[in-house]
Short mmCIF file of C-alpha atoms and ligand atoms in Angstrom, two decimals:
data_model
loop_
_atom_site.label_atom_id
_atom_site.label_comp_id
_atom_site.label_asym_id
_atom_site.label_seq_id
_atom_site.Cartn_x
_atom_site.Cartn_y
_atom_site.Cartn_z
CA MET A 1 0.00 0.00 0.01
CA PRO A 2 1.41 3.47 -0.82
CA GLU A 3 2.12 5.81 2.08
CA ARG A 4 -1.00 7.58 3.19
CA HIS A 5 -1.17 11.19 4.31
CA PRO A 6 -4.11 12.82 6.00
CA VAL A 7 -6.45 15.24 4.26
CA VAL A 8 -7.61 17.93 6.68
CA ALA A 9 -10.47 20.36 6.07
CA SER A 10 -12.12 22.99 8.23
CA VAL A 11 -15.85 22.21 8.45
CA GLY A 12 -17.10 24.74 10.96
CA GLU A 13 -15.89 27.21 13.59
CA GLY A 14 -13.02 25.38 15.31
CA ILE A 15 -13.82 21.99 13.77
CA GLU A 16 -11.28 20.15 11.60
CA GLN A 17 -12.24 17.08 9.60
CA VAL A 18 -9.53 14.45 9.11
CA ASP A 19 -9.87 11.80 6.40
CA THR A 20 -8.34 8.62 7.84
CA ILE A 21 -7.91 7.15 4.31
CA LEU A 22 -9.64 3.93 5.34
CA GLY A 23 -8.55 0.97 3.24
CA GLY A 24 -6.32 3.36 1.25
CA ASP A 25 -9.32 5.21 -0.16
CA THR A 26 -10.50 8.78 0.49
CA GLU A 27 -13.93 10.09 1.52
CA PHE A 28 -14.97 6.99 3.49
CA ASN A 29 -13.99 7.57 7.09
CA ALA A 30 -13.62 10.76 9.11
CA VAL A 31 -12.57 11.81 12.59
CA TYR A 32 -13.03 15.40 13.81
CA LEU A 33 -10.89 17.62 16.00
CA ILE A 34 -12.75 20.26 18.00
CA ARG A 35 -10.39 23.10 18.85
CA ALA A 36 -12.01 23.87 22.21
CA SER A 37 -10.03 25.15 25.21
CA GLU A 38 -10.09 21.43 26.12
CA PRO A 39 -9.42 19.93 22.66
CA ALA A 40 -11.55 16.91 21.74
CA LEU A 41 -11.33 14.29 19.03
CA VAL A 42 -14.65 12.81 17.87
CA GLU A 43 -14.04 9.21 16.70
CA ALA A 44 -10.68 7.43 16.78
CA GLY A 45 -10.70 5.68 13.41
CA PRO A 46 -9.47 2.09 13.18
CA GLY A 47 -6.11 0.95 14.50
CA ALA A 48 -4.84 0.63 10.91
CA ASP A 49 -5.33 4.39 10.32
CA LEU A 50 -3.50 5.49 13.50
CA PRO A 51 -0.44 6.87 11.62
CA VAL A 52 -2.71 9.03 9.47
CA VAL A 53 -4.63 10.39 12.47
CA LEU A 54 -1.42 11.05 14.44
CA GLU A 55 0.14 12.90 11.51
CA ALA A 56 -3.01 15.03 11.15
CA LEU A 57 -3.08 15.93 14.84
CA GLU A 58 0.61 16.84 14.75
CA THR A 59 0.03 19.02 11.69
CA LEU A 60 -2.81 20.71 13.57
CA GLY A 61 -0.39 21.50 16.38
CA LEU A 62 -1.69 19.10 19.00
CA GLY A 63 1.00 17.90 21.41
CA ALA A 64 0.89 14.65 23.37
CA ASN A 65 -0.47 16.39 26.49
CA ASP A 66 -2.97 18.61 24.66
CA LEU A 67 -5.81 16.23 23.79
CA ALA A 68 -8.32 16.32 26.66
CA HIS A 69 -11.14 14.17 25.25
CA LEU A 70 -11.70 11.33 22.82
CA VAL A 71 -15.43 10.91 22.16
CA LEU A 72 -16.76 7.84 20.34
CA THR A 73 -20.21 7.57 18.71
CA HIS A 74 -20.05 3.77 19.01
CA ILE A 75 -17.54 0.96 19.36
CA HIS A 76 -17.41 -0.50 15.81
CA LEU A 77 -13.77 -0.79 14.77
CA ASP A 78 -13.84 1.84 12.01
CA HIS A 79 -14.87 4.37 14.69
CA ALA A 80 -13.20 3.12 17.86
CA GLY A 81 -10.58 0.49 16.96
CA GLY A 82 -7.75 3.02 17.35
CA ALA A 83 -8.97 4.33 20.74
CA GLY A 84 -6.58 2.21 22.85
CA ALA A 85 -3.53 3.27 20.83
CA LEU A 86 -4.64 6.93 20.90
CA ALA A 87 -5.13 6.75 24.68
CA GLN A 88 -1.45 5.65 24.94
CA ARG A 89 -0.25 8.53 22.72
CA PHE A 90 -2.42 11.12 24.52
CA PRO A 91 -2.11 10.18 28.21
CA ARG A 92 -4.38 12.97 29.49
CA ALA A 93 -7.36 12.26 27.24
CA THR A 94 -10.60 10.93 28.77
CA VAL A 95 -12.32 8.40 26.49
CA TRP A 96 -16.12 8.83 26.30
CA VAL A 97 -18.51 6.16 25.02
CA HIS A 98 -22.08 5.00 25.73
CA SER A 99 -22.36 2.93 28.91
CA VAL A 100 -23.29 -0.25 26.97
CA GLY A 101 -20.18 0.08 24.79
CA ALA A 102 -17.75 0.89 27.62
CA PRO A 103 -16.92 -2.70 28.71
CA HIS A 104 -16.02 -3.59 25.11
CA LEU A 105 -13.46 -0.77 24.90
CA ALA A 106 -11.80 -2.04 28.09
CA ASP A 107 -11.80 -5.61 26.76
CA PRO A 108 -12.26 -5.71 22.97
CA THR A 109 -11.92 -9.52 22.72
CA ARG A 110 -15.57 -10.21 21.89
CA LEU A 111 -15.87 -7.16 19.65
CA VAL A 112 -12.84 -8.22 17.60
CA ALA A 113 -14.08 -11.82 17.39
CA SER A 114 -17.52 -10.77 16.18
CA THR A 115 -15.97 -8.41 13.60
CA ALA A 116 -13.75 -11.26 12.37
CA ARG A 117 -16.86 -13.44 11.95
CA THR A 118 -18.55 -10.74 9.84
CA TYR A 119 -15.55 -9.70 7.71
CA GLY A 120 -13.24 -12.70 7.85
CA GLU A 121 -10.01 -12.51 9.85
CA GLY A 122 -7.78 -11.44 6.92
CA ARG A 123 -10.01 -8.65 5.64
CA MET A 124 -10.64 -7.35 9.17
CA ARG A 125 -6.88 -7.17 9.87
CA ALA A 126 -6.14 -5.47 6.54
CA LEU A 127 -8.89 -2.87 6.91
CA TYR A 128 -8.88 -2.22 10.66
CA GLY A 129 -5.45 -3.26 11.91
CA GLU A 130 -4.83 -3.87 15.60
CA THR A 131 -7.40 -3.06 18.32
CA LEU A 132 -5.83 -2.32 21.71
CA PRO A 133 -7.84 -2.10 24.94
CA VAL A 134 -8.48 1.24 26.62
CA PRO A 135 -7.51 1.22 30.33
CA GLU A 136 -10.72 1.12 32.35
CA ASP A 137 -9.76 4.16 34.45
CA ARG A 138 -9.55 6.28 31.28
CA ILE A 139 -13.15 5.52 30.18
CA GLU A 140 -16.20 7.62 31.08
CA ALA A 141 -19.63 6.16 30.30
CA LEU A 142 -22.26 8.27 28.55
CA ASP A 143 -26.06 8.23 28.51
CA ASP A 144 -28.76 10.25 26.81
CA GLY A 145 -28.84 13.92 27.86
CA ASP A 146 -25.31 13.92 29.27
CA VAL A 147 -23.10 16.95 28.54
CA ILE A 148 -19.36 16.70 27.90
CA LYS A 149 -17.70 19.97 28.94
CA LEU A 150 -14.82 21.03 26.68
CA GLY A 151 -14.05 24.27 28.49
CA ASP A 152 -15.36 27.01 26.21
CA ARG A 153 -17.91 24.79 24.44
CA ARG A 154 -19.68 21.53 25.10
CA LEU A 155 -21.05 18.39 23.46
CA GLU A 156 -24.64 17.34 24.21
CA VAL A 157 -25.27 13.58 24.02
CA LEU A 158 -28.22 12.28 21.98
CA TYR A 159 -28.92 8.57 22.34
CA THR A 160 -29.41 7.39 18.75
CA PRO A 161 -29.78 3.58 18.54
CA GLY A 162 -30.67 1.74 15.33
CA HIS A 163 -27.33 1.11 13.63
CA ALA A 164 -26.08 -0.16 17.01
CA SER A 165 -27.91 -0.32 20.33
CA HIS A 166 -25.28 1.87 22.05
CA HIS A 167 -24.92 4.59 19.38
CA VAL A 168 -24.81 8.24 20.38
CA ALA A 169 -24.71 11.44 18.35
CA LEU A 170 -23.16 14.63 19.71
CA ARG A 171 -24.41 18.19 19.34
CA ASP A 172 -21.76 20.91 19.39
CA SER A 173 -22.96 23.91 21.43
CA ALA A 174 -20.85 26.41 19.50
CA THR A 175 -22.11 25.64 15.98
CA GLY A 176 -25.30 23.59 16.42
CA SER A 177 -23.68 20.95 14.24
CA ILE A 178 -24.23 17.30 15.11
CA PHE A 179 -21.60 14.57 14.86
CA THR A 180 -23.90 11.86 13.56
CA GLY A 181 -21.52 8.89 13.61
CA GLU A 182 -23.37 6.29 11.55
CA ALA A 183 -26.89 7.11 12.73
CA ILE A 184 -28.08 8.46 9.38
CA GLY A 185 -26.20 5.75 7.46
CA SER A 186 -23.53 6.69 4.93
CA HIS A 187 -23.32 9.59 2.51
CA LEU A 188 -20.93 8.99 -0.39
CA PRO A 189 -19.98 12.55 -1.23
CA TRP A 190 -18.44 11.88 -4.66
CA ALA A 191 -21.84 10.65 -5.88
CA ASP A 192 -24.10 12.49 -3.40
CA CYS A 193 -25.48 9.01 -2.63
CA TYR A 194 -27.14 7.99 0.66
CA ARG A 195 -27.41 4.42 1.80
CA PRO A 196 -28.41 2.74 5.06
CA ALA A 197 -26.03 1.16 7.57
CA LEU A 198 -28.08 -1.59 9.22
CA PRO A 199 -25.72 -4.45 10.08
CA PRO A 200 -26.36 -7.47 12.29
CA PRO A 201 -26.87 -8.18 15.09
CA GLU A 202 -28.41 -5.07 16.66
CA VAL A 203 -30.21 -3.39 13.78
CA ASP A 204 -33.55 -1.88 14.78
CA VAL A 205 -35.39 -0.15 11.92
CA GLU A 206 -37.92 1.74 14.06
CA ALA A 207 -35.18 2.97 16.39
CA ALA A 208 -33.04 4.02 13.42
CA LEU A 209 -35.89 6.11 12.01
CA ARG A 210 -36.57 7.69 15.42
CA SER A 211 -32.85 8.52 15.77
CA VAL A 212 -32.74 10.26 12.38
CA GLY A 213 -35.80 12.27 13.49
CA LEU A 214 -34.07 13.25 16.74
CA ILE A 215 -31.01 14.43 14.91
CA ARG A 216 -33.10 16.41 12.45
CA ALA A 217 -34.96 18.17 15.27
CA ALA A 218 -31.81 18.96 17.28
CA ALA A 219 -29.47 20.18 14.52
CA SER A 220 -29.02 23.86 13.79
CA GLY A 221 -25.84 23.54 11.74
CA PRO A 222 -24.31 21.12 9.22
CA LEU A 223 -24.33 17.40 10.00
CA LEU A 224 -20.83 15.95 10.43
CA THR A 225 -21.01 12.30 9.40
CA SER A 226 -18.30 9.73 10.00
CA HIS A 227 -18.90 8.21 6.55
CA PHE A 228 -18.23 10.77 5.15
CA GLY A 229 -17.92 14.44 5.88
CA ALA A 230 -20.06 17.53 6.37
CA VAL A 231 -23.55 17.81 4.93
CA SER A 232 -24.82 21.38 4.95
CA ASP A 233 -28.56 20.75 4.50
CA GLY A 234 -29.34 18.55 7.51
CA ASP A 235 -33.09 18.49 6.84
CA GLU A 236 -32.60 17.18 3.32
CA ALA A 237 -30.00 14.65 4.52
CA CYS A 238 -32.32 13.28 7.21
CA GLU A 239 -35.24 13.10 4.78
CA ARG A 240 -33.21 11.19 2.24
CA ALA A 241 -31.61 8.94 4.87
CA SER A 242 -35.04 8.04 6.27
CA GLN A 243 -36.38 7.25 2.81
CA ARG A 244 -33.45 4.91 2.21
CA ILE A 245 -33.95 3.10 5.51
CA ARG A 246 -37.64 2.55 4.67
CA GLU A 247 -36.85 1.51 1.08
CA TRP A 248 -34.19 -1.06 2.03
CA SER A 249 -36.16 -2.44 4.97
CA GLY A 250 -39.32 -2.69 2.81
CA THR A 251 -37.35 -4.44 0.04
CA ALA A 252 -36.00 -7.03 2.50
CA GLN A 253 -39.51 -7.60 3.85
CA ARG A 254 -40.97 -8.07 0.32
CA VAL A 255 -38.24 -10.44 -0.88
CA MET A 256 -38.48 -12.60 2.25
CA SER A 257 -42.29 -12.70 2.22
CA ASP A 258 -42.21 -13.73 -1.45
CA ILE A 259 -39.80 -16.65 -0.98
CA ARG A 260 -41.57 -17.80 2.18
CA SER A 261 -44.93 -17.88 0.37
CA GLN A 262 -43.62 -20.17 -2.39
CA ALA A 263 -44.45 -23.87 -2.30
CA GLY A 264 -41.80 -26.49 -1.45
CA GLU A 265 -38.90 -26.55 0.98
CA PRO A 266 -38.60 -23.39 3.10
CA PRO A 267 -35.43 -21.38 2.30
CA THR A 268 -32.33 -21.63 4.49
CA GLN A 269 -31.19 -18.45 6.23
CA GLU A 270 -28.21 -18.25 3.86
CA GLU A 271 -30.51 -18.46 0.81
CA GLU A 272 -32.75 -15.79 2.24
CA VAL A 273 -29.82 -13.42 2.92
CA GLU A 274 -28.47 -13.98 -0.61
CA ASP A 275 -31.84 -13.25 -2.18
CA VAL A 276 -32.14 -10.02 -0.18
CA ALA A 277 -28.54 -9.07 -1.12
CA GLU A 278 -29.33 -9.64 -4.79
CA ALA A 279 -32.34 -7.30 -4.55
CA PHE A 280 -30.17 -4.71 -2.74
CA ARG A 281 -27.52 -4.83 -5.52
CA THR A 282 -30.17 -3.82 -8.05
CA LEU A 283 -31.62 -1.19 -5.70
CA ALA A 284 -28.17 0.26 -4.88
CA ALA A 285 -27.27 0.55 -8.57
CA GLN A 286 -30.56 2.38 -9.32
CA GLU A 287 -30.17 4.75 -6.36
CA PHE A 288 -26.52 5.45 -7.16
CA LEU A 289 -27.40 6.25 -10.79
CA ALA A 290 -30.18 8.64 -9.74
CA ASP A 291 -28.25 10.34 -6.89
CA SER A 292 -25.07 10.86 -8.90
CA GLY A 293 -26.85 12.14 -11.99
CA GLY A 294 -25.92 9.22 -14.24
CA ALA A 295 -22.77 7.56 -12.84
CA GLN A 296 -22.51 3.75 -12.85
CA ILE A 297 -21.94 2.15 -9.45
CA ASP A 298 -18.51 0.68 -8.68
CA MET A 299 -19.74 -2.09 -6.36
CA ALA A 300 -16.32 -2.84 -4.84
CA ARG A 301 -15.89 0.80 -3.80
CA TYR A 302 -19.52 1.16 -2.69
CA ASN A 303 -19.05 -1.90 -0.47
CA LEU A 304 -15.84 -0.75 1.26
CA ILE A 305 -17.81 0.00 4.43
CA GLY A 306 -21.38 -1.00 5.35
CA SER A 307 -21.69 -3.25 2.33
CA VAL A 308 -24.83 -4.45 0.57
CA GLU A 309 -24.18 -7.91 2.05
CA MET A 310 -23.94 -6.53 5.58
CA ASN A 311 -27.23 -4.66 5.19
CA ALA A 312 -28.79 -7.85 3.79
CA ALA A 313 -27.58 -9.88 6.76
CA GLY A 314 -28.79 -7.18 9.19
CA LEU A 315 -32.22 -6.56 7.70
CA SER A 316 -33.03 -10.23 7.05
CA ARG A 317 -32.18 -10.97 10.66
CA TYR A 318 -34.31 -8.01 11.76
CA TRP A 319 -37.40 -9.30 9.87
CA ARG A 320 -36.82 -12.93 10.88
CA LYS A 321 -36.67 -11.97 14.59
CA ARG A 322 -39.62 -9.63 14.26
CA TRP A 323 -41.82 -12.32 12.65
CA GLU A 324 -40.74 -14.93 15.19
CA LYS A 325 -41.70 -12.55 17.98
CA GLU A 326 -45.06 -11.71 16.40
CA ALA A 327 -45.81 -15.45 15.90
CA ALA A 328 -44.91 -16.22 19.54
CA GLU A 329 -47.15 -13.39 20.76
CA ALA A 330 -50.04 -14.53 18.51
CA SER A 331 -49.87 -18.09 19.84
CA SER A 332 -49.59 -17.19 23.54
ZN1 ZN B 426 -20.85 1.25 12.90
#
């Protein structure tokens, strides 16, 4: 892989966006430095991108003792995998994460194992690198409504489950911008394309839609997404993100209902996921074409994070569990 250097952009008063060059590609993964009197980094990026993040922070003039806070929207490795290594480099930084995610930062064994199951060991290592634990005494647990004081500004915590059950978004008091993490899914800026991020095992479609609504109501500045970058019209972004969640969830529901209603052997889970993924590939290509104004989808690039297959696995699990629950309630 060629040497990777950070791309830094100012995206609001005292807010610097750093492209971590995830997987060697640009405009996929961002972390943000807030230049408060107590400087804060929102998201760590994965362990593999640590050199890029460190170089960016050095360029931005941040010394080892300067970083006061590292705030994580959730613990998935593209957002939090580098937190342990960053905590070592910045010994005074407090690491903030939702209370449900906190134990997995202190001991990432299960998190890493479950990521390896989803991605495969080799691909996980190549994309995310090494995930070090964060010492327990450096971690502060967050819940809805909490406020993180950064000296001359603050971050207000919005509990935004859906993508993950422990996901939070953070509203910056100085700009009204919200760090959305992955709560509105992904925005691919080079094609102006939105797509959902609903992976197994925690996906909750209703919660995801409620969380997008919360963000929409609370924002009074651009949305700062982790995948990727600033979106100036937050209302439009939330509207389009919600439509995509409904469209993809509805497609999974239709495909699964159709195959279940056919005569003969019931489908295996693997067959069901593959049928949903096939429908998503068609849907993604249509959406990409429309959003980008005529560009053809490059499926390998589109799938670098939050792939079609991951959404298919997440949403088919969501509907399977939902129907099982409804059947159990109906028969009791
Ligand atoms: Zn995630």
